[in-house]
Amino acid sequence: MKMKLSFRWYGKEDPISLDYIAQIPGMRSVVSAVYDVKPGEVWPEESLREIAEASRRHGLVFDVVESIPVHEDIKLGRGDVEHLLEVYCENIRRCARHGVRCVTYNFMPVFDWTRTQLDHLAADGSTSLVMYWDQMKDLDPLVDDIDLPGWDASYTKEEIRELITAYAALGEEGLWRNLKRFLEKVIPVAESCGVRMAIHPDDPPYPIFGLPRIITNEQNLDRLLSLVDSPANALCLCTGSLGCAAFNDIPLMVRKYARMGRIAFMHIRNVKIMEDGSFEERAHLSSCGSLDMLEVVRALAENGFEGYVRPDHGRMIFGEKGKPGYGLYDRALGATYLNGLFEACERMCAPDGQKQ
């Protein structure tokens, strides 16, 4: 198959071993990072070397980093931004030296993602991540001591309040300005290293607690790609993050950006959107949620997509315990399902008589 199937691995401490990941049919790439270094610090080359060598021993390739975190001061445009940008560029160079060809990142203020529950129990006995608006109402992080899933526990309540206040003053246009400055610095470095920078959408793709969110819809993705018009300025198009908002037509967006050659990485998962805009993460199968997985994959295949794909968040099934969204069994089922869709769609799109 043209696409490169991948699986996220959290390193030696991950209960999901590379032994297991390597047994998933069609698995090619390891998606990982150096998790014990704070944002704004240089990654040790030995750490990258260890991931690359461990992957090779299992017949896998470590060529996707998710993520190199962007320091809040870069997003806010304050402090010693130039130094932080230099550190970020050095981390790109170091990743490239160890075989990385795609680096995922996000430009979300404060929180990488927001959910209200990590273990919602479904009728079939599985559990999954959800965001229900009725659990969010009347919460005010500037007043209340809030501790929602997905929030960085390293921040104190006072630090969170300070950051929220700072981002409210910055606003969306200020965040766009600082993203442009970031891209103008890092994209030339990525180009020189043969690395594609793949921005992850905001999750969910609308403001939470007044924090600006800008990587949210087709119009804003167009704006992002135009800030620095380079193949190295690319998308990590997450169907679940963009797809939990009914205003996003996911197959249309996938087809558009795949045709442009600007998708470096696909996170493919399904969500069920509720009437009030709440959403539940569901099994990958189209009928389990609100997204048409076949149309997503068809859009990629029709445009000769050769980038990276990973089954994104999975449910906890078969009694498995572990990191919410990142168990083995449901993600392995998702990978197999995606393999089948890609094999069928790529073969149907191939010239007569040619097998992919």
Coordinates of C-alpha atoms in Angstrom, one line a residue:
M1 CA 0.0 0.0 0.0
K2 CA 1.1 3.6 -0.7
M3 CA 0.2 5.0 2.8
K4 CA 2.6 4.3 5.7
L5 CA 0.7 2.7 8.6
S6 CA 2.0 3.8 12.0
F7 CA 1.3 3.4 15.7
R8 CA 2.0 5.7 18.6
W9 CA 4.4 4.4 21.2
Y10 CA 5.2 6.2 24.5
G11 CA 8.6 4.6 24.9
K12 CA 10.0 2.0 27.3
E13 CA 7.3 2.9 29.9
D14 CA 4.5 2.2 27.5
P15 CA 2.6 -1.0 28.5
I16 CA 2.1 -1.5 24.8
S17 CA 5.4 -3.0 23.7
L18 CA 7.0 -2.8 20.3
D19 CA 6.8 -6.6 20.2
Y20 CA 3.0 -6.2 20.1
I21 CA 3.0 -3.3 17.7
A22 CA 5.1 -5.2 15.2
Q23 CA 2.5 -8.0 15.1
I24 CA -0.2 -5.7 13.7
P25 CA -0.5 -6.6 10.0
G26 CA 1.0 -3.9 7.7
M27 CA 2.5 -1.9 10.5
R28 CA 5.5 0.2 9.4
S29 CA 6.3 3.2 11.4
V30 CA 6.7 4.1 15.1
V31 CA 5.3 7.5 16.2
S32 CA 7.1 8.6 19.4
A33 CA 8.9 11.5 21.1
V34 CA 11.3 12.3 23.9
Y35 CA 8.8 12.6 26.8
D36 CA 11.1 13.4 29.7
V37 CA 12.3 16.8 28.5
K38 CA 10.4 20.0 29.2
P39 CA 9.2 22.2 26.3
G40 CA 11.9 24.7 25.4
E41 CA 14.8 22.3 26.1
V42 CA 17.0 20.4 23.7
W43 CA 16.3 16.7 23.2
P44 CA 19.3 14.4 24.0
E45 CA 20.5 12.6 20.8
E46 CA 20.9 9.4 22.8
S47 CA 17.2 9.4 23.5
L48 CA 16.4 9.6 19.8
R49 CA 19.0 7.0 19.0
E50 CA 17.4 4.6 21.5
I51 CA 13.9 4.9 20.0
A52 CA 15.3 4.5 16.4
E53 CA 17.4 1.4 17.4
A54 CA 14.5 -0.2 19.4
S55 CA 12.2 0.3 16.4
R56 CA 14.7 -1.3 14.0
R57 CA 15.1 -4.3 16.2
H58 CA 11.4 -4.9 15.8
G59 CA 11.3 -4.4 12.0
L60 CA 9.8 -0.9 12.4
V61 CA 10.9 2.6 11.4
F62 CA 11.0 5.5 13.7
D63 CA 10.3 8.3 11.3
V64 CA 7.4 10.3 12.9
V65 CA 7.7 12.5 16.0
E66 CA 4.6 13.4 17.9
S67 CA 5.2 15.9 19.2
I68 CA 7.9 18.5 19.7
P69 CA 5.8 20.7 22.1
V70 CA 5.8 24.4 21.3
H71 CA 6.6 26.5 24.4
E72 CA 3.8 28.7 25.6
D73 CA 6.0 31.8 25.4
I74 CA 6.4 31.1 21.6
K75 CA 2.6 31.1 21.3
L76 CA 2.2 34.2 23.4
G77 CA 5.2 36.0 21.8
R78 CA 6.8 36.9 25.1
G79 CA 10.1 36.2 26.9
D80 CA 13.1 35.0 25.0
V81 CA 11.3 33.8 22.0
E82 CA 14.3 33.8 19.7
H83 CA 16.2 31.4 22.0
L84 CA 13.1 29.1 22.2
L85 CA 12.8 29.1 18.4
E86 CA 16.5 28.2 18.1
V87 CA 16.0 25.3 20.5
Y88 CA 13.0 24.2 18.5
C89 CA 15.0 24.3 15.3
E90 CA 17.8 22.3 16.9
N91 CA 15.4 19.6 17.9
I92 CA 14.2 19.4 14.3
R93 CA 17.8 18.9 13.2
R94 CA 18.4 16.2 15.8
C95 CA 15.3 14.3 14.9
A96 CA 16.2 14.4 11.2
R97 CA 19.7 13.0 12.0
H98 CA 18.0 9.9 13.4
G99 CA 15.7 9.3 10.5
V100 CA 12.6 11.4 11.4
R101 CA 10.8 12.7 8.3
C102 CA 7.6 14.1 9.9
V103 CA 7.2 16.2 13.0
T104 CA 3.8 16.8 14.5
Y105 CA 3.0 19.8 16.7
N106 CA 0.1 21.9 17.7
F107 CA -0.5 25.6 18.5
M108 CA -3.3 25.1 21.1
P109 CA -3.1 27.5 24.0
V110 CA -2.5 25.8 27.4
F111 CA -4.3 22.4 26.8
D112 CA -3.6 19.9 24.0
W113 CA -7.1 18.6 24.2
T114 CA -10.2 18.8 26.4
R115 CA -12.5 16.0 27.5
T116 CA -14.9 15.8 30.5
Q117 CA -14.5 12.0 31.0
L118 CA -11.9 9.4 30.0
D119 CA -13.9 6.2 30.9
H120 CA -17.4 6.7 29.7
L121 CA -19.1 3.3 29.8
A122 CA -20.9 2.3 26.6
A123 CA -23.7 -0.2 26.3
D124 CA -21.3 -2.8 25.0
G125 CA -19.1 -2.6 28.0
S126 CA -16.3 -0.6 26.4
T127 CA -15.1 2.7 27.7
S128 CA -14.0 5.8 25.8
L129 CA -13.2 9.5 26.0
V130 CA -16.1 12.0 25.8
M131 CA -16.9 15.6 26.1
Y132 CA -20.3 16.5 27.3
W133 CA -21.3 20.2 27.5
D134 CA -23.6 19.6 30.5
Q135 CA -20.5 18.6 32.4
M136 CA -18.7 21.8 31.3
K137 CA -21.4 24.4 32.0
D138 CA -20.9 26.9 34.8
L139 CA -17.1 26.0 35.0
D140 CA -14.8 28.9 35.2
P141 CA -11.1 28.2 35.5
L142 CA -10.5 31.8 36.6
V143 CA -12.7 31.2 39.6
D144 CA -13.0 27.4 40.2
D145 CA -10.3 24.8 40.8
I146 CA -10.8 22.8 37.7
D147 CA -9.0 19.6 36.8
L148 CA -10.3 18.3 33.5
P149 CA -8.8 15.3 31.6
G150 CA -6.2 16.4 29.1
W151 CA -5.0 19.4 31.1
D152 CA -1.3 19.6 31.9
A153 CA -0.9 18.6 35.5
S154 CA 2.4 20.4 35.7
Y155 CA 0.7 23.8 35.8
T156 CA -0.5 25.1 39.1
K157 CA -4.0 26.6 39.3
E158 CA -2.4 30.1 39.5
E159 CA -0.3 29.4 36.4
I160 CA -3.3 28.3 34.4
R161 CA -5.2 31.4 35.4
E162 CA -2.3 33.6 34.3
L163 CA -2.0 31.8 31.0
I164 CA -5.8 32.1 30.3
T165 CA -5.7 35.8 31.1
A166 CA -2.7 36.3 28.8
Y167 CA -4.3 34.4 25.9
A168 CA -7.5 36.4 26.3
A169 CA -5.5 39.6 25.9
L170 CA -3.6 38.2 22.9
G171 CA -6.7 37.1 21.0
E172 CA -6.9 35.1 17.8
E173 CA -5.1 37.6 15.6
G174 CA -2.2 37.8 18.1
L175 CA -2.0 34.0 18.1
W176 CA -2.0 34.0 14.2
R177 CA 0.8 36.6 14.3
N178 CA 2.9 34.4 16.6
L179 CA 2.2 31.3 14.5
K180 CA 3.5 33.1 11.5
R181 CA 6.7 34.0 13.3
F182 CA 7.1 30.4 14.4
L183 CA 6.6 29.0 10.9
E184 CA 8.9 31.6 9.2
K185 CA 11.7 30.4 11.6
V186 CA 11.2 26.6 11.6
I187 CA 10.0 25.8 8.0
P188 CA 13.3 26.7 6.3
V189 CA 15.1 24.5 8.8
A190 CA 12.6 21.6 8.2
E191 CA 13.1 22.0 4.4
S192 CA 16.8 21.8 4.7
C193 CA 16.5 18.6 6.8
G194 CA 13.9 16.8 4.7
V195 CA 11.3 17.1 7.4
R196 CA 7.6 18.0 7.0
M197 CA 6.1 19.9 9.9
A198 CA 2.5 18.7 10.4
I199 CA 0.3 20.9 12.6
H200 CA -2.5 19.1 14.5
P201 CA -5.9 20.7 14.7
D202 CA -7.3 22.2 17.8
D203 CA -9.2 19.6 19.8
P204 CA -12.1 20.4 19.9
P205 CA -11.9 23.0 17.1
Y206 CA -13.7 25.8 18.9
P207 CA -12.9 28.1 21.9
I208 CA -12.9 26.6 25.4
F209 CA -13.1 29.0 28.4
G210 CA -12.4 31.9 26.1
L211 CA -9.0 30.6 24.9
P212 CA -8.4 31.4 21.2
R213 CA -8.4 28.5 18.8
I214 CA -7.3 29.0 15.3
I215 CA -6.6 25.6 13.6
T216 CA -10.3 24.8 13.4
N217 CA -11.9 24.8 9.9
E218 CA -11.2 24.9 6.2
Q219 CA -10.8 28.6 6.0
N220 CA -8.3 28.7 8.8
L221 CA -6.3 25.7 7.4
D222 CA -6.1 27.6 4.1
R223 CA -4.7 30.6 6.0
L224 CA -2.2 28.4 7.9
L225 CA -0.9 26.9 4.7
S226 CA -0.5 30.3 3.0
L227 CA 1.5 31.8 5.9
V228 CA 4.6 29.9 4.5
D229 CA 3.7 28.3 1.2
S230 CA 5.9 25.2 1.4
P231 CA 5.4 21.4 1.2
A232 CA 7.2 21.3 4.6
N233 CA 4.3 23.4 6.1
A234 CA 1.8 20.6 6.2
L235 CA -1.1 19.2 8.1
C236 CA -1.6 16.4 10.5
L237 CA -5.3 16.1 9.6
C238 CA -7.1 14.5 12.5
T239 CA -10.6 13.3 11.5
G240 CA -11.7 13.1 15.2
S241 CA -10.5 16.6 16.2
L242 CA -11.9 18.4 13.2
G243 CA -14.8 16.0 12.9
C244 CA -16.3 16.6 16.3
A245 CA -17.7 19.8 15.0
A246 CA -20.6 19.4 12.5
F247 CA -19.5 22.5 10.5
N248 CA -16.5 20.6 9.2
D249 CA -17.0 18.4 6.1
I250 CA -14.2 15.9 6.7
P251 CA -14.1 14.0 3.4
L252 CA -14.2 17.3 1.5
M253 CA -11.3 18.7 3.5
V254 CA -9.3 15.5 3.2
R255 CA -9.8 15.4 -0.6
K256 CA -8.9 19.1 -1.0
Y257 CA -5.7 19.0 1.0
A258 CA -4.6 15.6 -0.3
R259 CA -5.0 17.0 -3.8
M260 CA -2.8 19.9 -2.8
G261 CA -0.2 17.5 -1.4
R262 CA -0.3 19.3 2.0
I263 CA -1.3 16.4 4.3
A264 CA 1.8 14.8 5.8
F265 CA 0.0 12.7 8.5
M266 CA -3.5 11.4 9.0
H267 CA -5.0 10.6 12.4
I268 CA -8.1 8.6 11.6
R269 CA -10.8 7.9 14.2
N270 CA -14.5 8.2 14.5
V271 CA -16.7 10.3 16.8
K272 CA -20.4 10.6 17.5
I273 CA -21.7 14.1 17.6
M274 CA -24.6 14.6 19.9
E275 CA -27.5 17.1 19.3
D276 CA -26.1 19.7 21.7
G277 CA -22.6 19.5 20.2
S278 CA -21.2 17.1 22.7
F279 CA -19.3 14.2 21.3
E280 CA -18.2 10.6 22.1
E281 CA -15.2 8.8 20.7
R282 CA -16.3 5.7 19.0
A283 CA -15.0 2.6 17.3
H284 CA -13.4 3.3 13.9
L285 CA -16.2 1.7 11.8
S286 CA -18.2 4.3 9.9
S287 CA -21.6 3.1 11.3
C288 CA -20.3 3.6 14.9
G289 CA -20.1 7.3 14.6
S290 CA -20.8 10.5 12.6
L291 CA -17.9 10.2 10.1
D292 CA -17.7 8.3 6.9
M293 CA -14.4 6.4 7.1
L294 CA -14.7 5.0 3.6
E295 CA -15.1 8.4 2.0
V296 CA -12.1 9.7 4.0
V297 CA -9.9 6.8 2.8
R298 CA -11.3 7.1 -0.8
A299 CA -10.3 10.8 -0.8
L300 CA -6.8 9.9 0.1
A301 CA -6.5 7.0 -2.3
E302 CA -7.9 9.0 -5.2
N303 CA -5.1 11.5 -4.7
G304 CA -2.3 9.1 -4.4
F305 CA -1.7 9.8 -0.7
E306 CA 1.7 8.3 0.4
G307 CA 1.9 9.9 3.9
Y308 CA 1.6 8.5 7.3
V309 CA -1.6 7.1 8.8
R310 CA -2.3 6.0 12.3
P311 CA -5.4 4.7 14.0
D312 CA -6.1 7.4 16.6
H313 CA -7.7 7.1 20.0
G314 CA -9.2 3.7 20.7
R315 CA -11.7 2.5 23.2
M316 CA -10.8 0.3 26.1
I317 CA -12.1 -3.2 25.2
F318 CA -11.7 -6.8 26.2
G319 CA -11.1 -5.7 29.8
E320 CA -7.8 -3.9 28.9
K321 CA -6.5 -1.3 31.4
G322 CA -4.0 1.4 30.4
K323 CA -3.6 4.9 29.1
P324 CA -7.1 6.1 28.1
G325 CA -7.3 6.2 24.3
Y326 CA -4.1 4.3 23.9
G327 CA -4.7 0.7 24.6
L328 CA -3.6 -2.0 22.2
Y329 CA -6.7 -3.9 21.2
D330 CA -9.1 -1.3 19.8
R331 CA -6.3 0.6 18.0
A332 CA -5.1 -2.7 16.5
L333 CA -8.7 -3.4 15.3
G334 CA -8.7 0.2 13.9
A335 CA -5.4 -0.4 12.0
T336 CA -6.8 -3.6 10.5
Y337 CA -10.0 -1.9 9.4
L338 CA -8.0 1.0 7.8
N339 CA -5.7 -1.6 6.1
G340 CA -8.8 -3.1 4.5
L341 CA -10.2 0.3 3.4
F342 CA -6.9 1.4 1.9
E343 CA -6.3 -1.9 0.1
A344 CA -9.8 -1.7 -1.5
C345 CA -9.6 2.0 -2.4
E346 CA -6.1 2.0 -3.6
R347 CA -6.8 -1.1 -5.8
M348 CA -9.9 0.5 -7.2
C349 CA -8.0 3.7 -8.0
A350 CA -5.1 1.9 -9.7
P351 CA -4.8 1.6 -13.5
D352 CA -6.4 -1.6 -14.8
G353 CA -4.4 -4.6 -14.2
Q354 CA -2.1 -3.0 -11.6
K355 CA -2.1 -4.0 -8.0
Q356 CA -0.9 -1.7 -5.3

